[in-house]
PDB file of C-alpha atoms in Angstrom:
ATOM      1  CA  UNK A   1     -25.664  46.061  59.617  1.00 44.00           C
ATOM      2  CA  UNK A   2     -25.077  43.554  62.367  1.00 44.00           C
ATOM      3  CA  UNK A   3     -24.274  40.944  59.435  1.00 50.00           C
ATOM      4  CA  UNK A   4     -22.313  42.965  57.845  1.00 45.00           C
ATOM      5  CA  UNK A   5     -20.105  43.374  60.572  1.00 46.00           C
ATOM      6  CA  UNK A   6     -19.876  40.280  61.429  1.00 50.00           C
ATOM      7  CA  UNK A   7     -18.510  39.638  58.534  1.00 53.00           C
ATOM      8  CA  UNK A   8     -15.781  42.213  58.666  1.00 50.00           C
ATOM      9  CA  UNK A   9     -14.756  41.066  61.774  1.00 48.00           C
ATOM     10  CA  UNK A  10     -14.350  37.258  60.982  1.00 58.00           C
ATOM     11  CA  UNK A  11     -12.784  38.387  57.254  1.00 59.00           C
ATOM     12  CA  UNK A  12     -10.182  40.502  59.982  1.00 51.00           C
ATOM     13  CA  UNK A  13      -9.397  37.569  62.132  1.00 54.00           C
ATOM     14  CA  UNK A  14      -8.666  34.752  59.595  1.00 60.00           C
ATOM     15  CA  UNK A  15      -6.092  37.293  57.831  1.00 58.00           C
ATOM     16  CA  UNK A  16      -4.657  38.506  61.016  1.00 51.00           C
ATOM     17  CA  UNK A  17      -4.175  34.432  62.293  1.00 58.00           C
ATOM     18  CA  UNK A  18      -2.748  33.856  58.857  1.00 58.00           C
ATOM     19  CA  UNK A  19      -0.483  36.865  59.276  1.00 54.00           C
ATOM     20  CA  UNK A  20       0.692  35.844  62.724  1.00 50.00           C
ATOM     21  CA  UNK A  21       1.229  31.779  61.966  1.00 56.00           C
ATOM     22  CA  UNK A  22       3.512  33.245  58.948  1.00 54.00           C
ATOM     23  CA  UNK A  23       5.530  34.966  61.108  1.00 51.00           C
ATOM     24  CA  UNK A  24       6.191  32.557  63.883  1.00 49.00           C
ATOM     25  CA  UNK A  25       7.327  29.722  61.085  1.00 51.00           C
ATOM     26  CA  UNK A  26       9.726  31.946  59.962  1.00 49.00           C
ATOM     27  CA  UNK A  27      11.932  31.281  62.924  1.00 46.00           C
ATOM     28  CA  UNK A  28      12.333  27.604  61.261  1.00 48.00           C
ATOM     29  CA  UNK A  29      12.899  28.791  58.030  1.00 53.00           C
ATOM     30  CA  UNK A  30      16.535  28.845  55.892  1.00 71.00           C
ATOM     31  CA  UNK A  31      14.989  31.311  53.397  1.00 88.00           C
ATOM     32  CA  UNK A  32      12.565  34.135  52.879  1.00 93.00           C
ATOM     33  CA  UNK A  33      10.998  34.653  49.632  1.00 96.00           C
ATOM     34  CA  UNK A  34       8.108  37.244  48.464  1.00 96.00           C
ATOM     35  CA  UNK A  35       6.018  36.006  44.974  1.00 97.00           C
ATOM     36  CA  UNK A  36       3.780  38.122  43.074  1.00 98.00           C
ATOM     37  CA  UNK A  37       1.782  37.423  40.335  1.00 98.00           C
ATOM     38  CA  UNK A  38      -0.284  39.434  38.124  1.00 98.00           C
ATOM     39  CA  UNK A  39      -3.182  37.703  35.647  1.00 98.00           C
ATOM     40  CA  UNK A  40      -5.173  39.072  32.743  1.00 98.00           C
ATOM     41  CA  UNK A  41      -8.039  36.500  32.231  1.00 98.00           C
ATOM     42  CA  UNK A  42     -10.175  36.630  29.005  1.00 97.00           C
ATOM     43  CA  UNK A  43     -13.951  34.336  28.808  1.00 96.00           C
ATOM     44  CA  UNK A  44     -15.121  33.574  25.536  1.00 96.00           C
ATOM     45  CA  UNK A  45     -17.619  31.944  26.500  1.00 95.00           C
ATOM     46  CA  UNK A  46     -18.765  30.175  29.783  1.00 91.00           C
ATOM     47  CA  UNK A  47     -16.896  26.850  29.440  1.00 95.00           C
ATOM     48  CA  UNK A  48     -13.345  28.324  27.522  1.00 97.00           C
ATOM     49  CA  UNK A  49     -11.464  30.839  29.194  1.00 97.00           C
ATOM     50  CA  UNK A  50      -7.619  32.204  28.467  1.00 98.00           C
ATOM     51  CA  UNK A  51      -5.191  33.548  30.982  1.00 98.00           C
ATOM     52  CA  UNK A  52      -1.799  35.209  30.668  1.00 98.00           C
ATOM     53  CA  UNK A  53       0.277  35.558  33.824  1.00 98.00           C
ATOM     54  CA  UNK A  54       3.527  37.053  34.886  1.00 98.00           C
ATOM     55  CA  UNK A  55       5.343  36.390  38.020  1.00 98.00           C
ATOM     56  CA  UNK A  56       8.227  37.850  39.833  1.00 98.00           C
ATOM     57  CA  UNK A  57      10.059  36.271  42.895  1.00 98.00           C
ATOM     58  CA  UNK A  58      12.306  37.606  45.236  1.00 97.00           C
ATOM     59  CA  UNK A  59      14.394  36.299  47.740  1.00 95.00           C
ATOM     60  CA  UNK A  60      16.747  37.560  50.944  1.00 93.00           C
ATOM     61  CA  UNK A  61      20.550  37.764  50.683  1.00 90.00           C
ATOM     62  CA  UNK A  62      23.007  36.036  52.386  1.00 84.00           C
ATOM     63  CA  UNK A  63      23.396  38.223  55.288  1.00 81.00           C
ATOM     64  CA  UNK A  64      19.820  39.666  55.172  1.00 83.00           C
ATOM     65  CA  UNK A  65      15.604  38.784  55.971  1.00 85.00           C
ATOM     66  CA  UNK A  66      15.035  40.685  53.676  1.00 90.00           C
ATOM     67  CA  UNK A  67      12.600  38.604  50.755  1.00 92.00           C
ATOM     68  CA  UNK A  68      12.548  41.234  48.941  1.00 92.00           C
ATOM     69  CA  UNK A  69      16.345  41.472  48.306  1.00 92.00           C
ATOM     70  CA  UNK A  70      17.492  39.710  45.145  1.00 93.00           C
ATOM     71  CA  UNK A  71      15.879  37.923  42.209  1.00 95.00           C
ATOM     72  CA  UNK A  72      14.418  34.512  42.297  1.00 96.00           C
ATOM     73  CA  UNK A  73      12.364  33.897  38.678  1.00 97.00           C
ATOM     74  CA  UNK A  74      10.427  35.941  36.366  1.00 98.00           C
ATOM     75  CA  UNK A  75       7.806  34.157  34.100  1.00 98.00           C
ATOM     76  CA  UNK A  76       5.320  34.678  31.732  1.00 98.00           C
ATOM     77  CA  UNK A  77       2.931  32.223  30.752  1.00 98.00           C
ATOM     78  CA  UNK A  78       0.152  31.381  29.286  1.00 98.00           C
ATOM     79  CA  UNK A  79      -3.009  29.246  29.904  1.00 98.00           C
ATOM     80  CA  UNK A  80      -6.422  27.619  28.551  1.00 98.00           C
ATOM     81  CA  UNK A  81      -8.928  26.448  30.631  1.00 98.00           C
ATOM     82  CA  UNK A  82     -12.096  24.266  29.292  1.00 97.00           C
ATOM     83  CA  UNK A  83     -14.526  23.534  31.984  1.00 96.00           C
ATOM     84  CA  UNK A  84     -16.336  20.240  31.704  1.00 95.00           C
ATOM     85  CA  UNK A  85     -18.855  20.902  34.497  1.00 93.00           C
ATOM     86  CA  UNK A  86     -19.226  22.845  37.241  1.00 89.00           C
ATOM     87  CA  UNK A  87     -16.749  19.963  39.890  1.00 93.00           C
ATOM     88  CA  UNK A  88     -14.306  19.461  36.661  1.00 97.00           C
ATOM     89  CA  UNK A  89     -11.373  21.195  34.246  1.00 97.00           C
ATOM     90  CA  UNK A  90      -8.954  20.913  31.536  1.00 98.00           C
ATOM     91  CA  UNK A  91      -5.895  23.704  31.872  1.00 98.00           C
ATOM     92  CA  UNK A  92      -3.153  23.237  28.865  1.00 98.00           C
ATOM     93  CA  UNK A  93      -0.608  25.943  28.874  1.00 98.00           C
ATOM     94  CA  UNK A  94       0.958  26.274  25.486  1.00 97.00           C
ATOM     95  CA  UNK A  95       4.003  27.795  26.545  1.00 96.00           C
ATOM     96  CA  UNK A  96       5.868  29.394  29.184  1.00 98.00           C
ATOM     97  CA  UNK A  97       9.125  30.763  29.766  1.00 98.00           C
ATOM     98  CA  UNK A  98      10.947  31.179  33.292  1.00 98.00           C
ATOM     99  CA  UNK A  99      14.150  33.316  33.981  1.00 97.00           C
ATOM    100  CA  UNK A 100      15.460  31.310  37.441  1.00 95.00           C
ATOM    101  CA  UNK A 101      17.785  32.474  39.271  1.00 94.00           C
ATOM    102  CA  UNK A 102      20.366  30.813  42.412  1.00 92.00           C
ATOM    103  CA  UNK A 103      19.079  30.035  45.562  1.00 91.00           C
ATOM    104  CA  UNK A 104      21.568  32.096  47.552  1.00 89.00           C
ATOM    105  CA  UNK A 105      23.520  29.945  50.165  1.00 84.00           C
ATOM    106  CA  UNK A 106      27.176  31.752  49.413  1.00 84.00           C
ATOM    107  CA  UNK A 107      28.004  34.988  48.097  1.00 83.00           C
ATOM    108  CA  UNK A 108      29.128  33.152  45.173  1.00 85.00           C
ATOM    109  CA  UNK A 109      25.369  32.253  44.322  1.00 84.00           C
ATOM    110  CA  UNK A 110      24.205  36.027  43.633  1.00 79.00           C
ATOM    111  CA  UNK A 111      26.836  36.168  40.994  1.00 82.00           C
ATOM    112  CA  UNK A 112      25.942  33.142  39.356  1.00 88.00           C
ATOM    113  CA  UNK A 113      23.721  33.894  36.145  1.00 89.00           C
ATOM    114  CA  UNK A 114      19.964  32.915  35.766  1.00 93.00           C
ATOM    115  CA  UNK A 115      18.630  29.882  33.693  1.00 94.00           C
ATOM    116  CA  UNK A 116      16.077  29.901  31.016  1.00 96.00           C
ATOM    117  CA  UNK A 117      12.982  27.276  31.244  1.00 97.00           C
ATOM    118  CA  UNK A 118      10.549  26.709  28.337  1.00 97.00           C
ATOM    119  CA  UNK A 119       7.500  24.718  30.285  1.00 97.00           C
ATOM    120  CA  UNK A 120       4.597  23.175  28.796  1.00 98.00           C
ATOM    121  CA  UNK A 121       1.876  21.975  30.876  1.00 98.00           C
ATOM    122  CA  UNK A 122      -1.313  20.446  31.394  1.00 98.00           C
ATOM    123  CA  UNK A 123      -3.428  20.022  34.545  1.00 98.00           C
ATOM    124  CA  UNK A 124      -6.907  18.816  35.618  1.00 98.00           C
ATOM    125  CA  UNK A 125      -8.958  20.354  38.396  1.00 98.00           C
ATOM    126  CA  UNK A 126     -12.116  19.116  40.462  1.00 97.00           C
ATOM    127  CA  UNK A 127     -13.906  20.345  43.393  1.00 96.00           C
ATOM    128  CA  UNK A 128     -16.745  18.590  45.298  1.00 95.00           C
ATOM    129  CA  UNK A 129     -19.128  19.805  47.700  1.00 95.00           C
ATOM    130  CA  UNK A 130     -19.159  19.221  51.216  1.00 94.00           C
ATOM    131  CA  UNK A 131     -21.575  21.464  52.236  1.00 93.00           C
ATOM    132  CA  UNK A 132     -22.784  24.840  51.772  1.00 91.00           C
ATOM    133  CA  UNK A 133     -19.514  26.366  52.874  1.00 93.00           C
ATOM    134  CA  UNK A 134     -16.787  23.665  52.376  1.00 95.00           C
ATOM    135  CA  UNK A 135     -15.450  22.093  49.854  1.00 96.00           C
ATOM    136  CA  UNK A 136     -11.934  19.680  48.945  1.00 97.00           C
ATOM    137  CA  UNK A 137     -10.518  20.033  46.060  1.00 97.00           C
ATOM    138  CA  UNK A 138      -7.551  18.498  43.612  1.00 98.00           C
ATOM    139  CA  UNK A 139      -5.460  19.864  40.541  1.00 98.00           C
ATOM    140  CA  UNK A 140      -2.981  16.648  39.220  1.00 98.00           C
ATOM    141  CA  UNK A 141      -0.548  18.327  36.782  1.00 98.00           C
ATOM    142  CA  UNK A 142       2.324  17.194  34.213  1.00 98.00           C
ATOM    143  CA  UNK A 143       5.270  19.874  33.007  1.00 98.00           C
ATOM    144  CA  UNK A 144       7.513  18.934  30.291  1.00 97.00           C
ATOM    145  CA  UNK A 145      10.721  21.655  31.488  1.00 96.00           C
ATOM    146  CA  UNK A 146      13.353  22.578  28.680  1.00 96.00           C
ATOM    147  CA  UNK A 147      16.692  24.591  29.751  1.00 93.00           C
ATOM    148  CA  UNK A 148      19.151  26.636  27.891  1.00 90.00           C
ATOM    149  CA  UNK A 149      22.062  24.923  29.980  1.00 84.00           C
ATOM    150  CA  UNK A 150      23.079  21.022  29.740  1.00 77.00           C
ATOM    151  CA  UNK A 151      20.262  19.898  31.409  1.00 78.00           C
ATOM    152  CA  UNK A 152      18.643  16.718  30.659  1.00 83.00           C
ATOM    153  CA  UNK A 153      14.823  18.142  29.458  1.00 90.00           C
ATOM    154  CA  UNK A 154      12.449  17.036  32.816  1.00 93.00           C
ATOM    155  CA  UNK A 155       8.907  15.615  33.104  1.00 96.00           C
ATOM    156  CA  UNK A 156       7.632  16.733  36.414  1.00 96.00           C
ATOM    157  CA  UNK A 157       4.367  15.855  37.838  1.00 97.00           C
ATOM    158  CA  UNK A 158       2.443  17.542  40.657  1.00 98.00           C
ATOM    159  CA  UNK A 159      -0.957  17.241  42.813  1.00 98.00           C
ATOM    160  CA  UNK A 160      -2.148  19.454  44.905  1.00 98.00           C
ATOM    161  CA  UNK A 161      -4.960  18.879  47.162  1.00 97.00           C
ATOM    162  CA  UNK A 162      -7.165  20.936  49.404  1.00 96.00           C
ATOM    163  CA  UNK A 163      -9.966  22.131  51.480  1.00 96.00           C
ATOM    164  CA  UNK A 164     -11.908  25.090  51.342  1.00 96.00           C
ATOM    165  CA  UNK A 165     -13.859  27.281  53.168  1.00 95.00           C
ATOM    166  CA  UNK A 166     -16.184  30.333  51.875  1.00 93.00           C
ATOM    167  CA  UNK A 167     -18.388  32.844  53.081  1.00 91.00           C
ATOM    168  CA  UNK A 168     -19.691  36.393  52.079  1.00 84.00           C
ATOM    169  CA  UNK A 169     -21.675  34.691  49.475  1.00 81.00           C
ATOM    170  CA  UNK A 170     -18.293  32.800  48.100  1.00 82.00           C
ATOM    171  CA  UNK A 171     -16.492  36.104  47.718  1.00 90.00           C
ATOM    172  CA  UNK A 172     -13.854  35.666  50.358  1.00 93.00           C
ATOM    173  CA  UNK A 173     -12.519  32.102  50.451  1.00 95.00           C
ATOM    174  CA  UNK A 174      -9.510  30.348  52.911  1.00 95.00           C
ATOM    175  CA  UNK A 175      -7.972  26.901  50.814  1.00 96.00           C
ATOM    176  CA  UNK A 176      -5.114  25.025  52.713  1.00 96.00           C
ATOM    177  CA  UNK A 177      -3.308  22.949  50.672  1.00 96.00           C
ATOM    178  CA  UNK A 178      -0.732  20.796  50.425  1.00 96.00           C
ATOM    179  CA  UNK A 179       1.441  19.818  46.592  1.00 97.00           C
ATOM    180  CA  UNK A 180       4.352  17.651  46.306  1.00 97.00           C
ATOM    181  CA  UNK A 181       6.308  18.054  42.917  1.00 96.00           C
ATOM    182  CA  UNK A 182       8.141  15.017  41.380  1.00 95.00           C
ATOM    183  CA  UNK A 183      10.655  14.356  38.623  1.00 94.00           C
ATOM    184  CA  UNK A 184       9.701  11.544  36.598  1.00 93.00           C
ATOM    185  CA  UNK A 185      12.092  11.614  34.220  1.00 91.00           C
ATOM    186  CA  UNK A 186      15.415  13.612  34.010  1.00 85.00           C
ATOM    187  CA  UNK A 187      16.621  13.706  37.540  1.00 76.00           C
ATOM    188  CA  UNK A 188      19.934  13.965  38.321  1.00 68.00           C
ATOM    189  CA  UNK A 189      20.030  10.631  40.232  1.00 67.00           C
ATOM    190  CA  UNK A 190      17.552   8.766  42.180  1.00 65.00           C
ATOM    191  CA  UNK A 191      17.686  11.166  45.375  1.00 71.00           C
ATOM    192  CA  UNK A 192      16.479  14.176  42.803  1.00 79.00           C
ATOM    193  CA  UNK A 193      13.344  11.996  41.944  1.00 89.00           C
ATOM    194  CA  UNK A 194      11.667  14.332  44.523  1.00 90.00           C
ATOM    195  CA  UNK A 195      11.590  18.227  43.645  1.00 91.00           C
ATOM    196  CA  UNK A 196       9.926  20.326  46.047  1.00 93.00           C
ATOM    197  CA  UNK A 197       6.289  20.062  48.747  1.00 96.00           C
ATOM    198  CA  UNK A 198       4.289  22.910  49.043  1.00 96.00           C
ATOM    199  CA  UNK A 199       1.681  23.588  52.108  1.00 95.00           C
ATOM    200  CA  UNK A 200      -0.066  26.555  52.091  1.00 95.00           C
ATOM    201  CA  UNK A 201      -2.616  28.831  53.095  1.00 95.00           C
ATOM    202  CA  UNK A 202      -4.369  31.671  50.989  1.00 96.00           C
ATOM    203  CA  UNK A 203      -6.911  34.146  51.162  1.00 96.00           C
ATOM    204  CA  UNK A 204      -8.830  34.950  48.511  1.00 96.00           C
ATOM    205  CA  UNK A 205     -10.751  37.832  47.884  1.00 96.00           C
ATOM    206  CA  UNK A 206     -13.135  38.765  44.947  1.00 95.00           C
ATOM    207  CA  UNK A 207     -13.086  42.327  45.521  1.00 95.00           C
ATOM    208  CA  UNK A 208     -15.464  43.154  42.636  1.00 94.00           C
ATOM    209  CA  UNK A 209     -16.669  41.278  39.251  1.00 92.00           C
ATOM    210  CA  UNK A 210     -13.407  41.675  37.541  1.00 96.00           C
ATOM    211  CA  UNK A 211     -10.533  41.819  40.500  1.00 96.00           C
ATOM    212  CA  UNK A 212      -9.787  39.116  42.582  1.00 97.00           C
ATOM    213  CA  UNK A 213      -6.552  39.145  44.995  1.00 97.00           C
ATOM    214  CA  UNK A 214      -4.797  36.190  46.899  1.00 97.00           C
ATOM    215  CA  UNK A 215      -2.520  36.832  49.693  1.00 97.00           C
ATOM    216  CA  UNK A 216      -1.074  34.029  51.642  1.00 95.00           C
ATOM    217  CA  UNK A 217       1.644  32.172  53.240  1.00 95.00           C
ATOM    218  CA  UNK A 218       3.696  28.855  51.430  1.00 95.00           C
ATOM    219  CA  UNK A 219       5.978  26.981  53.118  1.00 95.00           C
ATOM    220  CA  UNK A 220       8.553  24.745  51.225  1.00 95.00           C
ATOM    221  CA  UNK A 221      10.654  21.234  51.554  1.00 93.00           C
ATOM    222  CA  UNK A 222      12.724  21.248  48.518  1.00 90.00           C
ATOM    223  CA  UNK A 223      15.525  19.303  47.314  1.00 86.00           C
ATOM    224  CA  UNK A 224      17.880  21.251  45.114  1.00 81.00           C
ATOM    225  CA  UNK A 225      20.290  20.527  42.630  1.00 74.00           C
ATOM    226  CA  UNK A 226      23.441  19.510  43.925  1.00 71.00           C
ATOM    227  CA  UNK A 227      22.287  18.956  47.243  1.00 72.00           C
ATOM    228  CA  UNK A 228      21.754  15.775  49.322  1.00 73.00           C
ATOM    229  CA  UNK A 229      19.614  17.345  52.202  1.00 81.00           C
ATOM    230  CA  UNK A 230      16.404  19.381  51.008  1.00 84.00           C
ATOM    231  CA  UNK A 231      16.228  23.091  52.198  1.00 87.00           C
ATOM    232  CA  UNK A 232      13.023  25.034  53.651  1.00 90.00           C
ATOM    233  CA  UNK A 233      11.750  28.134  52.578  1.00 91.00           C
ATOM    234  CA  UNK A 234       9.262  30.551  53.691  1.00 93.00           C
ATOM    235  CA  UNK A 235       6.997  32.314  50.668  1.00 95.00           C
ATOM    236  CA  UNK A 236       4.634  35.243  50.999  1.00 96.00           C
ATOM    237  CA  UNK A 237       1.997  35.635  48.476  1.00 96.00           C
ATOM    238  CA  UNK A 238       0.798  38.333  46.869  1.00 97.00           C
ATOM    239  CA  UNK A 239      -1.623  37.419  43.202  1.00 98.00           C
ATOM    240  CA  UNK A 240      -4.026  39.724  42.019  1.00 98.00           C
ATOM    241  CA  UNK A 241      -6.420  38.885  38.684  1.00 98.00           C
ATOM    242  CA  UNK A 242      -7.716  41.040  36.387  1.00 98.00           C
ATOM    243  CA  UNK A 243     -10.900  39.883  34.114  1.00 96.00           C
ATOM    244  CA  UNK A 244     -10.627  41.768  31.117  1.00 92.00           C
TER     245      UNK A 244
END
């Protein structure tokens, strides 16, 4: 009993400390967005797995907090993961589509209509050990982005890096991380060779066998088109899997 309140308790005060740091950085923060993201994942066996995701995005108005105001991007997408031990993986995501819209800064940006992206991507994961309860981790990634616009077709490439911490026999999990994203080919001009830097914090909980959620906090530094100076954002983060 005494265990299993203790566990409770220290599950309660690592969300509620996650809760409270999102909150204060918002006072720093141009713009307020909310992501979701729901995931079917399929195993075929214990090495090959298939997931199919869709996201939504929000973001606040003009003259409004509110992050869950107007439309940021909608995706679907679509990934296969080969594990090549228990540290190491291959992801390849065969396609994807993305509806993005404006980051509003004017009234004139809500009107504006969304863009299509067609992504392909690849990425490949490891995690290693540092004791029972820690580990660091890193995901390098490649995305070949084509738009419906005329847009030169980008090669972005991204690595994220982090450390994390489990407990509850590796069911509930806090990863900080930090992933800059950067244009390799098909920038506007040699400013836009940086995209965007993500640092984040999660938490992760495998509620049972076949549901896990994420909720979490990202902050942003991103450089957008048109734009000489990069913009922050503040992102709450809501996932939830489902193993079918």
């Amino acid at each position: 009993m005494f265990s299993y309140k203790h566990t409770t308790f220290a599950s309660m005060i690592k969300i509620l400390t996650l809760y409270f740091l999102s909150i204060l950085s918002l006072q720093a923060q141009d713009h307020l967005n909310s992501w979701t993201r729901i995931t079917f994942l399929k195993n075929f066996s214990k090495s090959f797995n298939t997931s199919i995701e869709f996201q939504h995005r929000r973001q606040n108005n003009i003259a409004s907090d509110n992050p869950f105001d107007k439309n940021l991007m909608n995706s679907f997408r679509i990934w296969n993961t080969i594990s090549l031990s228990k540290k190491t993986n291959i992801s390849i995501s065969p396609f994807a589509v993305f509806r993005h819209f404006t980051i509003i800064e004017s009234i004139d940006d809500s009107k504006k209509s969304a863009i299509t992206e067609y992504r392909f991507a690849g990425a490949f994961d490891v995690s290693i050990p540092i004791s029972k309860k820690w580990s660091v981790s890193n995901r390098a990634g490649i995305e070949y982005r084509v738009y419906d616009i005329a847009h030169p077709n980008q090669i972005r490439i991204r690595n994220r890096i982090g450390i994390k911490y489990q407990w509850h026999g590796s069911k509930q999990q806090i990863y900080i991380f930090e992933e800059p994203f950067i244009t390799v080919k098909g920038y506007m001009d040699g400013k836009h060779i940086y995209d965007h830097n993500r640092i984040g914090t999660l938490y992760i909980n495998q509620l049972t066998e076949n549901i896990k959620l994420e909720a979490g906090y990202i902050y942003i530094d991103r450089l957008i088109r048109n734009h000489t100076e990069s913009i922050d954002d503040s992102n709450f983060i809501l996932n939830l899997t489902l193993q079918i």
